[in-house]
XYZ file of C-alpha atoms in Angstrom:
349
model
C 0.000 0.000 0.000
C 2.582 2.560 1.090
C 4.958 1.412 -1.641
C 2.422 2.158 -4.361
C 1.618 5.571 -2.879
C 5.316 6.378 -2.602
C 6.000 5.306 -6.154
C 3.254 7.481 -7.534
C 4.046 10.417 -5.276
C 7.505 10.653 -6.805
C 5.994 10.398 -10.260
C 3.555 13.184 -9.485
C 6.240 15.440 -8.065
C 7.952 15.698 -11.440
C 4.997 14.990 -13.722
C 5.362 18.367 -15.364
C 8.762 17.451 -16.801
C 7.237 14.909 -19.170
C 9.289 12.115 -17.683
C 8.488 8.471 -18.302
C 8.603 6.027 -15.425
C 9.185 2.342 -14.766
C 6.758 1.557 -11.959
C 8.166 0.039 -8.814
C 11.775 0.418 -9.978
C 11.609 3.936 -8.545
C 11.204 2.368 -5.120
C 13.982 -0.153 -5.624
C 16.424 2.485 -6.875
C 15.662 6.144 -6.017
C 18.110 7.338 -8.650
C 15.727 5.921 -11.276
C 13.759 9.133 -10.874
C 16.687 10.847 -12.569
C 17.702 8.130 -15.004
C 14.300 8.286 -16.660
C 14.036 12.085 -16.859
C 16.278 13.365 -19.618
C 14.283 16.592 -19.922
C 15.057 17.752 -16.395
C 16.389 21.278 -16.076
C 17.536 23.629 -13.330
C 18.013 22.702 -9.682
C 16.230 19.372 -9.983
C 18.656 18.322 -12.703
C 21.594 19.449 -10.538
C 20.404 17.308 -7.635
C 19.955 14.300 -9.904
C 23.391 14.670 -11.458
C 25.529 15.709 -8.511
C 23.769 14.786 -5.250
C 22.660 11.122 -5.266
C 22.820 10.870 -1.470
C 20.478 13.837 -1.193
C 18.091 12.183 -3.656
C 17.841 9.159 -1.382
C 16.912 11.382 1.535
C 14.259 13.023 -0.633
C 12.688 9.629 -1.326
C 12.732 8.893 2.401
C 10.948 12.178 2.950
C 8.216 11.209 0.506
C 7.771 7.922 2.349
C 7.574 9.804 5.635
C 4.894 12.095 4.221
C 3.006 9.086 2.857
C 2.782 7.357 6.221
C 1.702 10.533 7.982
C -0.955 11.310 5.385
C -2.464 7.856 5.793
C -2.410 8.205 9.579
C -4.095 11.621 9.578
C -6.861 10.521 7.196
C -7.325 6.963 8.427
C -10.870 7.717 9.647
C -11.988 10.029 6.829
C -14.090 9.248 3.779
C -10.956 9.861 1.730
C -8.300 7.989 3.644
C -5.232 9.022 1.619
C -5.516 5.758 -0.240
C -2.496 4.471 -2.090
C -4.583 3.128 -4.974
C -3.099 4.786 -8.037
C -6.369 5.008 -9.931
C -7.696 7.095 -7.059
C -4.687 9.192 -6.082
C -3.865 10.239 -9.628
C -7.319 11.712 -10.110
C -7.318 13.362 -6.674
C -3.981 15.097 -7.282
C -5.029 16.369 -10.692
C -7.466 18.736 -8.964
C -6.771 21.613 -6.557
C -8.912 20.360 -3.670
C -8.326 20.348 0.085
C -7.025 16.792 -0.211
C -4.391 17.634 -2.814
C -3.356 20.671 -0.759
C -2.597 18.431 2.212
C -0.719 15.871 0.102
C 1.522 18.540 -1.419
C 2.161 20.125 1.973
C 2.922 16.898 3.840
C 5.273 15.724 1.061
C 7.199 19.011 1.147
C 7.348 18.805 4.932
C 8.539 15.203 4.748
C 11.382 16.069 2.372
C 12.415 19.015 4.560
C 12.342 16.819 7.646
C 14.268 13.911 6.143
C 17.026 16.066 4.619
C 17.417 18.067 7.842
C 17.677 14.905 9.911
C 20.293 13.493 7.523
C 22.387 16.640 8.027
C 22.278 16.255 11.802
C 23.208 12.570 11.618
C 26.107 13.261 9.261
C 24.622 11.240 6.391
C 25.164 14.019 3.845
C 28.570 15.451 3.021
C 26.926 18.636 1.714
C 25.835 19.730 5.164
C 26.195 19.176 8.898
C 24.257 20.099 11.998
C 23.542 23.795 12.540
C 26.351 25.474 14.499
C 25.338 29.036 13.702
C 22.921 29.323 16.629
C 24.854 29.119 19.889
C 22.796 30.100 22.878
C 24.737 30.056 26.164
C 23.032 31.054 29.397
C 25.156 31.432 32.496
C 23.443 30.817 35.810
C 24.428 32.501 39.067
C 24.340 30.937 42.484
C 20.876 32.362 43.015
C 19.602 30.592 39.923
C 19.262 33.677 37.694
C 20.750 34.097 34.243
C 23.824 36.314 34.311
C 24.042 37.247 30.633
C 26.973 36.953 28.252
C 30.165 35.167 29.318
C 33.193 37.211 30.376
C 36.646 36.986 28.842
C 38.383 33.764 29.755
C 35.192 31.794 30.375
C 34.297 28.900 28.140
C 31.521 29.380 25.649
C 29.763 26.149 24.732
C 27.655 25.939 21.580
C 24.940 23.433 20.803
C 24.671 21.698 17.439
C 21.081 21.934 16.234
C 19.073 20.650 13.309
C 20.056 22.403 10.087
C 16.483 23.104 8.992
C 17.516 25.906 6.642
C 19.419 23.425 4.487
C 16.482 21.021 4.465
C 14.131 23.869 3.585
C 16.281 25.001 0.655
C 16.715 21.532 -0.814
C 13.022 20.719 -0.521
C 12.220 23.982 -2.271
C 14.801 23.392 -4.987
C 13.584 19.891 -5.791
C 9.818 20.291 -5.496
C 9.317 23.860 -6.682
C 11.897 24.445 -9.398
C 9.890 22.859 -12.269
C 7.012 25.252 -11.580
C 8.788 28.542 -10.935
C 8.238 30.043 -14.384
C 4.494 29.405 -14.397
C 1.789 31.584 -12.851
C -1.499 29.765 -13.487
C -3.762 29.182 -10.494
C -2.862 25.484 -10.179
C 0.844 26.327 -9.971
C 0.327 29.174 -7.511
C -1.753 26.952 -5.240
C 0.771 24.120 -5.403
C 3.752 26.347 -4.624
C 1.908 27.961 -1.721
C 0.971 24.610 -0.174
C 4.485 23.262 -0.674
C 5.847 26.215 1.273
C 3.199 25.860 3.991
C 4.402 22.294 4.487
C 8.032 23.332 4.797
C 7.180 26.137 7.214
C 5.288 23.689 9.414
C 8.736 22.278 10.184
C 10.907 25.406 10.040
C 8.674 27.735 12.063
C 8.147 25.346 14.952
C 11.640 24.359 15.961
C 11.995 23.369 19.616
C 14.591 24.798 21.991
C 16.464 22.063 23.843
C 19.037 22.755 26.538
C 21.642 20.914 28.608
C 23.302 21.923 31.872
C 27.053 21.795 32.487
C 28.903 22.099 35.758
C 30.625 20.202 38.581
C 28.556 17.639 40.490
C 25.548 18.252 38.295
C 25.415 22.006 38.955
C 24.041 24.150 36.160
C 26.748 26.796 36.008
C 26.444 26.825 32.247
C 23.488 25.936 30.081
C 23.829 25.413 26.348
C 20.866 25.343 24.004
C 20.204 24.352 20.435
C 17.231 24.008 18.126
C 15.708 20.706 17.072
C 12.754 19.771 14.907
C 9.386 18.850 16.404
C 8.237 15.273 15.938
C 6.787 14.629 12.504
C 3.505 13.656 14.136
C 3.285 17.227 15.449
C 3.935 18.470 11.914
C 1.172 16.220 10.588
C -1.259 17.339 13.298
C -0.560 20.981 12.520
C -1.094 20.514 8.786
C -4.284 18.567 9.472
C -5.595 21.601 11.370
C -4.658 23.752 8.368
C -6.534 21.303 6.137
C -9.697 21.699 8.199
C -9.417 25.497 7.933
C -8.168 25.691 4.340
C -9.255 28.729 2.292
C -10.723 28.615 -1.179
C -8.995 31.020 -3.569
C -9.463 32.386 -7.092
C -7.037 34.038 -9.542
C -6.507 37.778 -9.147
C -7.112 40.146 -12.060
C -3.414 40.337 -12.896
C -3.178 36.524 -13.065
C -0.002 36.481 -10.979
C -1.445 35.687 -7.567
C -4.581 34.401 -5.898
C -7.115 36.024 -3.608
C -9.817 34.618 -1.279
C -13.029 33.654 -3.057
C -15.121 35.763 -0.685
C -14.472 39.464 -0.224
C -14.957 39.181 3.543
C -12.576 36.254 3.977
C -9.189 36.994 5.510
C -6.316 36.468 3.029
C -4.483 33.192 3.816
C -1.083 33.419 5.463
C 2.034 31.571 4.370
C 1.341 28.657 6.709
C -2.310 28.234 5.668
C -3.442 25.689 3.093
C -5.409 26.841 0.062
C -7.443 25.196 -2.696
C -9.338 26.329 -5.787
C -11.777 23.448 -6.378
C -14.416 21.900 -4.160
C -13.831 18.324 -3.041
C -16.132 15.474 -4.035
C -17.953 13.807 -1.152
C -16.046 10.517 -1.681
C -19.207 8.588 -0.713
C -19.590 6.593 -3.915
C -17.089 5.310 -6.480
C -16.404 7.866 -9.185
C -13.666 7.303 -11.757
C -13.653 10.955 -12.765
C -12.840 12.279 -9.298
C -10.843 9.296 -8.070
C -13.349 8.463 -5.333
C -13.367 4.793 -4.330
C -16.417 5.213 -2.109
C -16.720 4.080 1.497
C -18.503 0.769 1.017
C -16.840 -1.902 3.164
C -14.935 0.626 5.305
C -14.880 -0.079 9.036
C -16.669 2.541 11.154
C -17.413 3.329 14.796
C -21.114 3.013 15.591
C -20.853 5.025 18.809
C -18.773 7.936 17.509
C -20.413 11.243 16.486
C -17.248 12.279 14.640
C -15.894 11.712 11.147
C -15.161 8.048 11.920
C -18.759 7.438 13.007
C -20.907 5.144 10.900
C -23.420 7.898 10.146
C -20.861 10.198 8.517
C -18.414 7.666 7.123
C -21.172 5.559 5.550
C -22.890 8.659 4.122
C -26.240 7.681 5.625
C -26.390 4.316 3.830
C -26.244 2.332 7.055
C -23.801 -0.350 8.111
C -23.470 -4.064 8.747
C -22.257 -5.610 11.994
C -20.443 -8.891 12.408
C -18.747 -10.576 15.341
C -15.033 -11.284 15.129
C -13.266 -13.710 17.478
C -9.975 -12.280 18.684
C -7.294 -14.132 20.632
C -4.815 -12.450 22.939
C -2.468 -13.222 25.829
C -3.904 -12.634 29.285
C -3.377 -13.473 32.954
C 0.391 -13.411 32.486
C 2.498 -14.576 35.437
C 6.221 -14.098 36.016
C 7.930 -17.227 37.329
C 11.361 -17.209 38.935
C 13.594 -17.290 37.032
C 13.085 -16.132 34.253
C 9.897 -17.091 32.530
C 6.552 -15.458 31.795
C 3.570 -17.704 31.223
C 0.270 -16.465 29.816
C -3.134 -17.872 29.062
C -4.897 -17.369 25.766
C -8.127 -15.441 26.052
C -10.812 -15.172 23.405
C -13.111 -12.195 23.015
C -15.850 -11.343 20.563
C -15.576 -7.892 18.971
C -18.278 -6.185 16.976
C -17.010 -4.915 13.624
C -19.132 -2.418 11.708
C -18.672 -1.889 7.986
C -20.418 0.553 5.671
C -23.064 -0.777 3.312
């Protein structure tokens, strides 16, 4: 499932170049994305030709974005399915769903490349040593300001998110930079919103130094938030995404309604309404929700009423086996009994 999504996601990223692809070979060998794209130009071509290690981190970032997308939408009518016949159609339109996919992929690439820098997996970069925050603590526990001459100044080594941001931008945005149609403007905006969901929310982490555990010196550095936090933040942006239309000059977009606040750089935008994804529709890429498991007691999006689109649901009993009544015996063995329970499983009609 994830492999198919990943394979197509890479194809979609550079679809505009007119490249031809060889299915799952892209997954087996990330450099295939470059071997099959002779028409590549600009920064993307430079990465393909001169930075193969970076390309591998980019593919890891796409995989990271794939997994997070499927987690965030696991209980929605559109569940970020990896079925190519669905995803291809979904990404061809500028809906809320495509806005999230573009943003989470850009965030994933930024995250993966930044992490590789910190771990020393890329020779082009290292951890970020430009931000050195040293806070000296007095005996009373208050910060004493900058160090005096002769005192040691320790510097943390943080996540080099600026490098990850630049490389994500170079690879994902460069094929579209010379275009100004509404689809391109929306895509570039959402790509950047994804990257900023990592860059703008770096966490400050500190460590104390001193004899016998005293905190006579505290050094700090910046690190990325967990990618789950990034996904949660983008999911909130998805729920509040703004619909936009082309401006009169054709070079930017504006909110569809005159009273709607213009979207900020970290907001997601879209230009087309989403289908309801209730029934199969080859034109929109909807696979429908028939057969999807739902929660009969939930009033939310995973509830049977919403997920099944009012069609009702079927219930069946499933026998599940699990370990129970485990006992530790000296030494060193744990023995458990096997318990059986019946679980009600509800699926949409």
